[in-house]
Structure formats: structure tokens, C-alpha cells
Tab-separated table of C-alpha atoms in Angstrom:
chain	number	residue	atom	x	y	z
A	1	MET	CA	3.794	0.252	17.204
A	2	TYR	CA	5.395	2.524	14.608
A	3	ALA	CA	5.816	2.343	10.820
A	4	ILE	CA	8.976	4.221	9.827
A	5	LEU	CA	8.288	5.460	6.310
A	6	ASP	CA	10.159	7.062	3.449
A	7	ILE	CA	8.867	7.725	-0.049
A	8	GLU	CA	10.679	8.856	-3.181
A	9	SER	CA	8.265	10.591	-5.549
A	10	THR	CA	8.453	11.512	-9.233
A	11	GLY	CA	8.110	15.220	-8.547
A	12	GLY	CA	5.704	17.354	-10.547
A	13	LYS	CA	2.664	19.460	-9.787
A	14	TYR	CA	1.056	19.298	-6.336
A	15	ASN	CA	-1.066	16.109	-5.965
A	16	GLU	CA	0.039	14.897	-9.398
A	17	GLU	CA	3.212	13.237	-8.121
A	18	GLY	CA	3.533	9.475	-8.076
A	19	ILE	CA	5.420	7.114	-5.769
A	20	MET	CA	8.432	5.516	-7.429
A	21	GLU	CA	10.049	3.926	-4.348
A	22	ILE	CA	8.847	3.154	-0.837
A	23	ALA	CA	10.418	1.730	2.333
A	24	ILE	CA	8.519	0.889	5.525
A	25	HIS	CA	10.062	-0.551	8.695
A	26	ARG	CA	7.519	-1.750	11.283
A	27	PHE	CA	9.124	-0.875	14.628
A	28	ASP	CA	7.790	-1.928	18.038
A	29	GLY	CA	9.775	0.728	19.897
A	30	HIS	CA	12.777	-1.569	20.316
A	31	LYS	CA	13.308	-3.599	17.157
A	32	VAL	CA	12.122	-3.851	13.553
A	33	VAL	CA	9.549	-6.658	13.305
A	34	ASP	CA	8.679	-6.365	9.602
A	35	LYS	CA	9.753	-4.363	6.563
A	36	PHE	CA	8.683	-3.646	3.022
A	37	ILE	CA	10.989	-2.075	0.412
A	38	SER	CA	10.130	-1.756	-3.261
A	39	LEU	CA	10.538	0.251	-6.426
A	40	ILE	CA	7.135	1.180	-7.861
A	41	ASN	CA	6.112	1.920	-11.429
A	42	PRO	CA	4.475	5.367	-11.063
A	43	GLU	CA	2.944	5.289	-14.552
A	44	ARG	CA	4.216	8.820	-15.149
A	45	ASP	CA	7.548	10.438	-16.013
A	46	ILE	CA	10.139	11.275	-13.393
A	47	GLN	CA	11.227	14.912	-13.236
A	48	PRO	CA	14.890	15.374	-14.349
A	49	PHE	CA	15.984	16.922	-11.031
A	50	VAL	CA	14.608	13.848	-9.216
A	51	VAL	CA	16.617	11.522	-11.493
A	52	ASN	CA	19.764	13.489	-10.655
A	53	LEU	CA	18.974	13.447	-6.930
A	54	THR	CA	18.014	9.781	-6.528
A	55	GLY	CA	19.637	8.013	-9.479
A	56	ILE	CA	16.282	6.373	-10.269
A	57	ASN	CA	15.197	6.670	-13.919
A	58	ASN	CA	12.181	5.596	-15.966
A	59	LYS	CA	13.898	2.489	-17.396
A	60	MET	CA	14.521	1.122	-13.897
A	61	LEU	CA	10.788	1.202	-13.153
A	62	VAL	CA	9.371	-0.467	-16.270
A	63	THR	CA	9.180	-3.907	-14.635
A	64	ALA	CA	8.502	-2.654	-11.084
A	65	PRO	CA	5.062	-3.368	-9.546
A	66	LYS	CA	2.403	-0.696	-9.868
A	67	PHE	CA	0.980	0.903	-6.740
A	68	HIS	CA	-2.269	-1.101	-6.784
A	69	GLU	CA	-0.171	-4.295	-6.712
A	70	VAL	CA	1.525	-3.342	-3.407
A	71	ALA	CA	-1.341	-1.407	-1.791
A	72	LYS	CA	-2.576	-4.369	0.270
A	73	ARG	CA	0.939	-4.991	1.636
A	74	ILE	CA	1.241	-1.319	2.665
A	75	ILE	CA	-2.100	-1.476	4.472
A	76	GLU	CA	-1.054	-4.639	6.320
A	77	ILE	CA	2.379	-3.433	7.449
A	78	THR	CA	0.995	-0.099	8.703
A	79	GLU	CA	-2.131	-1.534	10.365
A	80	GLY	CA	-2.428	-0.333	13.972
A	81	ALA	CA	0.830	1.626	13.691
A	82	VAL	CA	1.761	5.296	13.871
A	83	LEU	CA	3.455	6.496	10.680
A	84	VAL	CA	6.830	8.115	11.419
A	85	ALA	CA	8.636	10.089	8.729
A	86	HIS	CA	10.988	13.033	8.345
A	87	ASN	CA	8.625	15.714	7.035
A	88	ALA	CA	5.720	13.337	7.618
A	89	GLN	CA	3.185	15.734	6.091
A	90	PHE	CA	4.732	15.168	2.647
A	91	ASP	CA	5.052	11.358	2.814
A	92	TYR	CA	1.585	10.902	4.329
A	93	ARG	CA	-0.007	13.191	1.726
A	94	ILE	CA	1.626	11.352	-1.198
A	95	LEU	CA	0.568	7.983	0.240
A	96	ARG	CA	-3.032	9.095	0.814
A	97	THR	CA	-3.140	10.535	-2.738
A	98	GLU	CA	-2.126	7.174	-4.249
A	99	PHE	CA	-4.773	5.342	-2.217
A	100	ARG	CA	-7.394	7.947	-3.146
A	101	ARG	CA	-6.722	7.181	-6.816
A	102	LEU	CA	-7.718	3.596	-5.990
A	103	GLY	CA	-10.892	4.767	-4.253
A	104	TYR	CA	-9.588	3.870	-0.773
A	105	ASP	CA	-9.502	6.254	2.207
A	106	PHE	CA	-6.133	5.500	3.838
A	107	GLN	CA	-5.875	6.970	7.346
A	108	ARG	CA	-3.153	6.527	9.954
A	109	ARG	CA	-1.875	8.576	12.865
A	110	SER	CA	1.501	10.165	12.155
A	111	LEU	CA	4.564	11.613	13.865
A	112	CYS	CA	7.091	13.912	12.207
A	113	THR	CA	10.750	13.563	13.206
A	114	VAL	CA	11.378	17.133	12.031
A	115	ASP	CA	8.933	18.446	14.642
A	116	LEU	CA	10.199	16.021	17.298
A	117	SER	CA	13.855	16.897	16.691
A	118	LYS	CA	13.070	20.634	16.917
A	119	LYS	CA	11.612	20.002	20.379
A	120	LEU	CA	14.223	17.528	21.637
A	121	ILE	CA	17.353	18.789	19.821
A	122	PRO	CA	16.623	22.530	19.513
A	123	GLU	CA	20.308	23.405	19.420
A	124	ALA	CA	20.899	21.634	16.055
A	125	GLU	CA	22.001	24.004	13.287
A	126	SER	CA	19.740	22.242	10.789
A	127	HIS	CA	16.844	19.805	11.161
A	128	SER	CA	17.051	18.469	7.609
A	129	LEU	CA	17.578	14.709	7.694
A	130	GLY	CA	21.038	14.634	6.127
A	131	LYS	CA	22.577	17.453	8.171
A	132	LEU	CA	20.883	16.393	11.400
A	133	VAL	CA	22.017	12.753	11.354
A	134	ARG	CA	25.504	13.836	10.290
A	135	SER	CA	25.713	16.210	13.263
A	136	LEU	CA	24.678	13.346	15.571
A	137	GLY	CA	27.288	10.948	14.205
A	138	ILE	CA	24.636	8.588	12.807
A	139	ALA	CA	26.025	6.460	9.963
A	140	VAL	CA	23.924	6.788	6.799
A	141	SER	CA	24.160	5.251	3.342
A	142	ASP	CA	22.034	5.559	0.178
A	143	ARG	CA	20.783	9.074	0.889
A	144	HIS	CA	17.775	10.082	-1.220
A	145	ARG	CA	16.817	6.440	-1.680
A	146	ALA	CA	13.789	5.203	0.214
A	147	ASN	CA	15.480	2.546	2.344
A	148	GLY	CA	18.575	4.621	3.084
A	149	ASP	CA	16.463	7.536	4.298
A	150	ALA	CA	14.036	5.237	6.165
A	151	LEU	CA	16.944	3.634	8.062
A	152	ALA	CA	18.358	7.081	8.870
A	153	THR	CA	14.918	8.150	10.143
A	154	LEU	CA	14.668	4.951	12.201
A	155	LYS	CA	18.031	5.599	13.888
A	156	LEU	CA	17.057	9.222	14.520
A	157	PHE	CA	13.670	8.179	15.957
A	158	LYS	CA	15.353	5.700	18.339
A	159	LEU	CA	17.582	8.516	19.587
A	160	LEU	CA	14.583	10.854	19.974
A	161	LEU	CA	12.649	8.225	21.949
A	162	ASN	CA	15.645	7.870	24.231
A	163	LYS	CA	16.026	11.653	24.674
A	164	ASP	CA	12.303	12.052	25.406
A	165	SER	CA	12.703	11.775	29.177
A	166	SER	CA	9.351	13.503	29.753
A	167	LYS	CA	7.654	10.687	27.777
A	168	THR	CA	5.647	13.140	25.689
A	169	ILE	CA	5.899	10.961	22.553
A	170	ILE	CA	4.649	7.737	24.101
A	171	THR	CA	2.064	9.536	26.250
A	172	GLU	CA	0.454	11.152	23.213
A	173	VAL	CA	0.489	7.854	21.314
A	174	ILE	CA	-1.090	5.962	24.225
A	175	ARG	CA	-3.740	8.640	24.773
A	176	GLU	CA	-4.904	8.302	21.165
A	177	GLU	CA	-4.491	4.542	21.193
A	178	THR	CA	-6.562	3.757	24.276
A	179	GLN	CA	-9.613	6.015	23.980
A	180	GLY	CA	-10.645	4.809	27.422
A	181	GLU	CA	-9.990	1.535	29.182
A	182	LEU	CA	-7.566	-0.998	27.710
A	183	SER	CA	-9.112	-4.411	27.268
A	184	THR	CA	-5.902	-6.437	27.556
A	185	LYS	CA	-5.301	-8.186	30.877
A	186	GLN	CA	-2.338	-7.402	33.072
A	187	LEU	CA	-0.595	-10.672	32.416
A	188	ASP	CA	-0.896	-10.044	28.687
A	189	MET	CA	1.053	-6.828	29.308
A	190	VAL	CA	3.741	-8.853	31.077
A	191	ASP	CA	4.050	-11.255	28.135
A	192	ALA	CA	5.025	-8.346	25.882
A	193	LEU	CA	7.893	-7.255	28.161
A	194	PRO	CA	11.544	-8.338	27.791
A	195	SER	CA	13.515	-10.259	30.403
A	196	GLU	CA	16.275	-7.654	30.087
A	197	THR	CA	17.758	-4.686	31.928
A	198	GLY	CA	16.012	-1.358	31.640
A	199	VAL	CA	13.461	1.112	32.935
A	200	TYR	CA	9.696	0.499	32.837
A	201	TYR	CA	6.766	2.912	32.978
A	202	MET	CA	3.294	2.032	34.214
A	203	HIS	CA	0.603	4.248	32.637
A	204	ASP	CA	-3.045	4.932	33.370
A	205	LYS	CA	-5.769	5.000	30.715
A	206	ASN	CA	-4.763	8.515	29.607
A	207	GLY	CA	-1.095	7.628	29.191
A	208	LYS	CA	-0.056	9.421	32.385
A	209	VAL	CA	2.899	7.778	34.130
A	210	LEU	CA	1.841	6.251	37.462
A	211	PHE	CA	5.096	4.551	38.416
A	212	ILE	CA	8.675	4.340	37.123
A	213	GLY	CA	10.991	1.479	38.051
A	214	LYS	CA	14.201	-0.191	36.928
A	215	SER	CA	15.161	-3.830	36.865
A	216	LYS	CA	17.682	-6.277	35.466
A	217	ASN	CA	14.633	-8.322	34.416
A	218	ILE	CA	11.746	-6.040	33.424
A	219	LYS	CA	9.278	-8.877	32.793
A	220	LYS	CA	9.885	-10.464	36.197
A	221	ARG	CA	9.639	-7.163	38.080
A	222	VAL	CA	6.380	-6.007	36.471
A	223	ASN	CA	4.926	-9.474	37.041
A	224	GLN	CA	5.693	-8.986	40.750
A	225	HIS	CA	3.735	-5.712	40.727
A	226	PHE	CA	0.733	-7.556	39.290
A	227	THR	CA	0.924	-10.527	41.682
A	228	ASN	CA	1.962	-8.915	44.990
A	229	ILE	CA	-0.653	-8.098	47.641
A	230	GLY	CA	0.760	-4.885	49.145
A	231	ALA	CA	-0.964	-1.490	49.057
A	232	LEU	CA	1.194	-0.160	46.183
A	233	ALA	CA	0.710	-3.340	44.152
A	234	ARG	CA	-3.075	-3.150	44.549
A	235	LYS	CA	-3.132	0.461	43.317
A	236	LEU	CA	-0.976	-0.377	40.308
A	237	GLN	CA	-3.073	-3.459	39.502
A	238	LYS	CA	-6.216	-1.345	39.498
A	239	GLU	CA	-4.992	1.661	37.542
A	240	THR	CA	-2.311	0.382	35.127
A	241	LYS	CA	-3.602	0.117	31.568
A	242	LYS	CA	-0.300	0.070	29.705
A	243	VAL	CA	3.327	-0.765	30.483
A	244	THR	CA	6.099	0.641	28.305
A	245	PHE	CA	9.826	0.205	28.741
A	246	GLU	CA	13.283	1.259	27.624
A	247	LYS	CA	16.039	-1.300	27.424
A	248	THR	CA	19.330	0.129	28.658
A	249	GLY	CA	21.668	-2.888	28.649
A	250	SER	CA	23.549	-1.182	31.468
A	251	GLU	CA	22.209	-1.392	35.008
A	252	LEU	CA	23.985	1.902	35.748
A	253	VAL	CA	22.080	3.708	32.976
A	254	ALA	CA	18.835	2.175	34.268
A	255	LEU	CA	19.570	3.438	37.797
A	256	LEU	CA	20.373	6.947	36.560
A	257	LYS	CA	17.362	7.150	34.223
A	258	GLU	CA	15.059	5.904	36.976
A	259	HIS	CA	16.345	8.538	39.429
A	260	HIS	CA	16.271	11.370	36.864
A	261	GLU	CA	12.840	10.591	35.438
A	262	ILE	CA	11.190	10.122	38.834
A	263	LYS	CA	12.451	13.604	39.755
A	264	LYS	CA	11.269	15.043	36.442
A	265	ASN	CA	7.862	13.332	36.147
A	266	SER	CA	6.897	12.916	39.833
A	267	PRO	CA	4.772	9.763	39.277
A	268	ILE	CA	2.100	9.562	41.992
A	269	TYR	CA	3.110	6.095	43.223
A	270	ASN	CA	6.883	6.534	43.436
A	271	ASP	CA	8.537	7.284	46.768
A	272	LYS	CA	8.316	11.036	47.415
A	273	ARG	CA	11.254	11.148	49.844
A	274	LYS	CA	14.135	13.282	48.582
A	275	ARG	CA	17.390	11.505	47.882
A	276	LYS	CA	20.174	13.359	49.675
A	277	GLY	CA	23.022	11.572	47.973
A	278	PHE	CA	25.774	10.517	50.340
A	279	SER	CA	26.842	11.231	53.908
A	280	TYR	CA	30.390	9.829	54.003
A	281	GLY	CA	33.422	9.571	51.792
A	282	ILE	CA	36.996	8.376	51.559
A	283	TYR	CA	39.037	11.566	51.237
A	284	VAL	CA	42.606	12.242	50.145
A	285	PHE	CA	44.843	14.196	52.523
A	286	GLU	CA	48.531	15.001	52.724
A	287	ASN	CA	50.341	13.644	55.784
A	288	LYS	CA	53.115	15.468	57.606
A	289	ALA	CA	55.654	14.216	55.086
A	290	GLY	CA	53.629	15.713	52.235
A	291	ASN	CA	52.518	12.312	50.919
A	292	LEU	CA	48.943	11.356	49.984
A	293	THR	CA	46.892	9.287	52.395
A	294	LEU	CA	43.249	8.137	52.514
A	295	LYS	CA	40.829	8.693	55.410
A	296	PRO	CA	37.117	7.949	55.969
A	297	GLU	CA	35.251	11.164	56.815
A	298	ARG	CA	31.812	12.705	56.846
A	299	ALA	CA	30.999	14.259	53.453
A	300	ASN	CA	32.643	17.680	53.397
A	301	GLY	CA	32.853	18.807	49.778
A	302	GLN	CA	36.406	19.959	50.386
A	303	ALA	CA	39.239	17.496	49.788
A	304	LYS	CA	39.541	15.063	46.860
A	305	ARG	CA	37.140	12.160	47.297
A	306	LEU	CA	37.829	8.550	46.369
A	307	GLY	CA	34.253	7.388	46.827
A	308	SER	CA	30.874	8.282	48.339
A	309	PHE	CA	28.913	6.180	50.852
A	310	ASN	CA	25.768	6.174	52.968
A	311	SER	CA	27.335	4.802	56.153
A	312	MET	CA	30.652	4.973	57.988
A	313	ARG	CA	30.860	1.176	58.134
A	314	ALA	CA	30.641	0.893	54.335
A	315	THR	CA	33.256	3.640	54.021
A	316	GLN	CA	35.704	1.874	56.356
A	317	ASN	CA	35.153	-1.520	54.716
A	318	PHE	CA	35.875	-0.148	51.267
A	319	LEU	CA	38.984	1.650	52.489
A	320	ILE	CA	40.315	-1.720	53.695
A	321	LYS	CA	39.544	-3.246	50.274
A	322	VAL	CA	41.260	-0.416	48.358
A	323	SER	CA	44.306	-0.527	50.619
A	324	LYS	CA	44.708	-4.231	49.883
A	325	GLU	CA	43.977	-3.857	46.147
A	326	PHE	CA	46.586	-1.107	45.641
A	327	GLU	CA	48.931	-2.264	48.427
A	328	LEU	CA	48.780	1.126	50.121
A	329	SER	CA	50.949	1.765	53.136
A	330	GLU	CA	52.485	4.885	54.652
A	331	GLU	CA	55.687	2.878	54.944
A	332	LEU	CA	56.015	2.941	51.152
A	333	ASN	CA	58.200	5.392	49.320
A	334	GLY	CA	56.137	8.589	49.106
A	335	THR	CA	56.244	8.789	45.312
A	336	ILE	CA	55.045	5.192	44.923
A	337	GLN	CA	52.329	5.705	47.527
A	338	ASN	CA	51.137	8.864	45.756
A	339	GLU	CA	50.999	7.088	42.375
A	340	LYS	CA	48.931	4.259	43.855
A	341	VAL	CA	46.476	6.662	45.484
A	342	LEU	CA	46.065	8.464	42.157
A	343	ASP	CA	45.488	5.113	40.407
A	344	ALA	CA	42.747	4.346	42.935
A	345	LEU	CA	41.141	7.739	42.248
A	346	ASP	CA	41.205	7.062	38.493
A	347	LYS	CA	39.421	3.752	39.002
A	348	TYR	CA	36.787	4.612	41.597
A	349	SER	CA	36.162	8.368	41.644
A	350	ILE	CA	34.444	10.911	39.387
A	351	ASP	CA	35.044	13.765	41.838
A	352	ASN	CA	35.837	17.010	39.927
A	353	ARG	CA	36.593	15.026	36.759
A	354	ASN	CA	35.547	15.308	33.108
A	355	VAL	CA	35.017	11.726	31.980
A	356	VAL	CA	32.808	9.376	30.007
A	357	VAL	CA	31.835	6.195	31.833
A	358	LEU	CA	31.353	3.337	29.350
A	359	ASP	CA	29.231	0.271	30.065
A	360	ARG	CA	27.397	-2.371	28.031
A	361	GLY	CA	24.828	-1.222	25.472
A	362	ARG	CA	21.414	-2.511	24.497
A	363	GLU	CA	22.744	-4.687	21.692
A	364	LEU	CA	25.968	-6.073	20.244
A	365	GLY	CA	28.327	-3.384	18.985
A	366	GLU	CA	26.813	-0.645	21.139
A	367	GLN	CA	28.044	0.933	24.372
A	368	SER	CA	26.260	3.084	26.892
A	369	ALA	CA	27.980	6.399	27.626
A	370	ILE	CA	27.536	8.392	30.837
A	371	LEU	CA	28.911	11.925	30.483
A	372	VAL	CA	30.342	13.537	33.636
A	373	LYS	CA	31.563	17.145	33.739
A	374	ASP	CA	33.353	18.585	36.767
A	375	GLY	CA	32.267	15.511	38.716
A	376	ILE	CA	28.572	16.057	37.950
A	377	LEU	CA	26.380	13.816	35.778
A	378	ASN	CA	25.619	15.597	32.487
A	379	GLY	CA	23.632	12.948	30.612
A	380	VAL	CA	23.499	9.407	29.214
A	381	GLY	CA	23.329	7.987	25.703
A	382	PHE	CA	24.414	5.157	23.438
A	383	ILE	CA	27.283	5.082	20.947
A	384	GLU	CA	28.420	2.675	18.248
A	385	LEU	CA	31.446	4.448	16.795
A	386	ASN	CA	34.662	5.694	18.395
A	387	TYR	CA	34.440	9.108	16.750
A	388	GLN	CA	31.114	9.663	18.520
A	389	LEU	CA	33.078	9.307	21.772
A	390	ASN	CA	36.113	11.288	20.645
A	391	ASN	CA	34.119	14.303	19.425
A	392	ILE	CA	32.620	16.047	22.456
A	393	HIS	CA	30.151	18.053	20.331
A	394	ILE	CA	28.706	14.900	18.747
A	395	LEU	CA	28.649	13.180	22.137
A	396	GLU	CA	26.737	16.068	23.714
A	397	SER	CA	24.206	15.947	20.847
A	398	ILE	CA	23.621	12.207	21.289
A	399	ILE	CA	23.162	12.084	25.046
A	400	THR	CA	19.915	12.612	26.901
A	401	PRO	CA	20.696	15.594	29.170
A	402	MET	CA	20.325	14.985	32.893
A	403	GLN	CA	20.720	17.418	35.750
A	404	GLY	CA	23.136	15.626	38.038
A	405	ASP	CA	22.910	15.815	41.806
A	406	ALA	CA	24.604	14.288	44.840
A	407	HIS	CA	22.502	11.138	44.567
A	408	SER	CA	23.402	10.531	40.903
A	409	THR	CA	27.065	10.940	41.903
A	410	TYR	CA	26.550	8.334	44.628
A	411	ILE	CA	24.865	5.978	42.110
A	412	ILE	CA	27.814	6.207	39.701
A	413	GLU	CA	30.526	5.793	42.343
A	414	ALA	CA	28.695	2.919	44.042
A	415	TYR	CA	28.430	1.194	40.649
A	416	LEU	CA	32.122	1.759	39.926
A	417	ARG	CA	32.930	-0.156	43.116
A	418	LYS	CA	30.975	-3.262	42.155
A	419	SER	CA	31.434	-3.506	38.367
A	420	LYS	CA	34.550	-4.986	36.789
A	421	ARG	CA	33.312	-4.371	33.235
A	422	ILE	CA	32.942	-0.592	33.374
A	423	LYS	CA	35.492	1.711	31.717
A	424	ILE	CA	36.309	5.372	32.398
A	425	VAL	CA	37.603	7.559	29.568
A	426	ALA	CA	39.039	10.960	30.507
A	427	LEU	CA	37.962	13.873	28.289
A	428	ASP	CA	40.646	16.177	26.921
């Protein structure tokens, strides 16, 4: 559990500042479950430069509650949560100072999104909140007001959690949180999981990832791990002390994240066999008349490829389907035949292409974006606005980088064949 925090202070000498506005969003890693936003009477003057920056003046705060009147609410909404703020050292210090004036020792664990963004987005020109979110295409309003900045920090933190494919954030939080064995039962863990599409991570008592899986119904799949009687299930039942998850909305994103993160993290209970990708493909050749034709072949890495497959039978069956769908026939006029073959390539192939594959997102108004360069997976992310898609630099900043391989190519092309909802956008 996280408490996304932003404080606007009066300014002044070190440890003499007062809080004049506060915003806290209690965030469970997926959605905001509670929030507290309030002006606060700091019982001291606001520095002129702060008035100019925030627009908050002394008159606005005359009738606002004093800190001691909201202190209990702040304790409640942050209980058991990790404080997350941009430049967390400042916000946490100001908050502790106010509580100290009341004779209360306020202590919480904290995470700083400045530090996290430096690790996960090192290429950013600036890691200040305003410039960073602008460079990532994150919509922000009411800058330098507590709730505006807290919402910007929340959106940034969501992106950082998604980019943290090594799970260093959640691992550190769990390690501090558990301090040994977890007391909650396995079925209690299941109750906290969503019946939605995504990737799940089964952790031991130290936060280490034991197993990574994907499912269209995370709750149902983890429940199977805890109720099955096989050797793997018994090991997971014994050692799992925490289950975390990432909703992806898209099954394709879940498949790609599962493959990428198993390779990167090498969980001890995932299958160690190497994925070789694909062995067969439907390739494009020119016939004697110089017209395009499709043939099933062993993977060769040479000619243009319509799709990738793991068996010759699957390759032949799909060629029959494509021929019917696009009414392909060597008896057609060559120009028409060529156009239809190219249309089939546009729909089903990423071979040697620069494209973004769009699928459903985690919530309404969001889309998942899979970036492919020269036919190779480059990364995945989530977008809400068209200009995030149309600006390649913003898109590259938003995505979680992934090192594509033959198997990730097979995953994408296999998904293209079965999904009617997916959309491919060519990059200029």
C-alpha cells in the first residue's frame, strides 16, 4: 500500500516552515482507495515567492483547519502505507516537523520518485516533476498546488512501477513489510487478487520472486496454484508468502511481459527451457511471372515472412485461411494478387517493420502499445492520448524497454492471427 503525498509549505527558515496545503492519495498499486485534500492554516505568514508560485495567500487560509485538526486523518490514511513523493525527503521532513510540534513521533517508510525516475528513466533531460511528466506526455493540471502535483506524482509512480521489470521497488517494500513469515493464509492472498488479465508474481518471505505467470483471470490461476497437488504447486504453497500482480488489460502484453521477465529474473520455479521462437513460416516469393506468391517453409530469415509458426501443419492451415480471406490465386491479375499479398502482410506480419501494435488497456480510455522496430520487439507501455503515440520520443520514454527475440516475435504474430480487436500503426 502506498500514500502518494504532496505538500505546499509556507517557505521560510529550515524547520520553521508550515504546511498550508496537503494532498494524499492512498494507492494499492492499482487504484486509489482513499484520498485526503485540504488547505491548512499554518499559523504563520506565507513567503511572497510562495504566494506567486502557488496562488495561495494568507486570506485564503484564515478559515482553513489547523494542522492539529487534520493530524488524526493524516495518520489514518497513511497507516501501513509507504509514503511516495517527488523529493520525498522534503515532504516527509515537513510532515514529521508538524507532528513533532504536537509531541507525536510520526514515522513511515518512504519512496522518492526523483530517485526512482533517475534509475528507471536515466535518459530524461530533467527529473524535476514538471519537466519529467511533460517529457513523458503525462497530462498535468494545477501545478504547484498539492492535489495537482500529487496526481502528477501518482501518474508518474504508476509508470515507474510498470517500467520496473526487475521488481526492485516491490521487492524492497515486501522485504521491509514482512520481517519474516507472513501470517496471512494463502486463500486470503487470493481474495486480494483481481479476476482480470495480467501478470502475477509469487514471492518468498524476503520478497524474492519464486514464480512468474500470466492469466486472463489472475485470481482463478493463483487459486489453482494453491489448490493443485502437483510438485510445483506444493513448492509454491510452502514458500509463497506474498502474491503481487500487474494488470495489463491486453493478453498480448501479459504474454510478452511474462516471457521477458522470466528471462530477466530467472525465478527458480519457472521452466528453465530456452524458448527458440519459431521453426516455420509463410514466406513471400516471386513466381516466374514476377508476381508475389506465398509458400510454407522452414524458418530461413531470408524472404519476407507473413507469419511464424511452431509446426508445418499450423503453417499450412493458416495459409489456407489467408488464401480464402484475401481471395488469393495465381490466376488473378498480377497487380491485384500483389496488392492482396501486401494487405495480408500488413495485417499479420511484423517482419522487418517499424510499427506500434495497439490493444486494450487496463482501464477505459487507455490502450496498450507494443513498440516494434525492424521487426523486433522494443518494449510495451500504456497510452491515453494520441500525441503520445504520434511522438516517437514520448512513446519511447513511456514504454518499458524489452529486448525482443525470436520467441517474442512468435508471440506477437500468433496473437495477430487470433485477435480481431488488435490494431497496427506504422511508424513514419
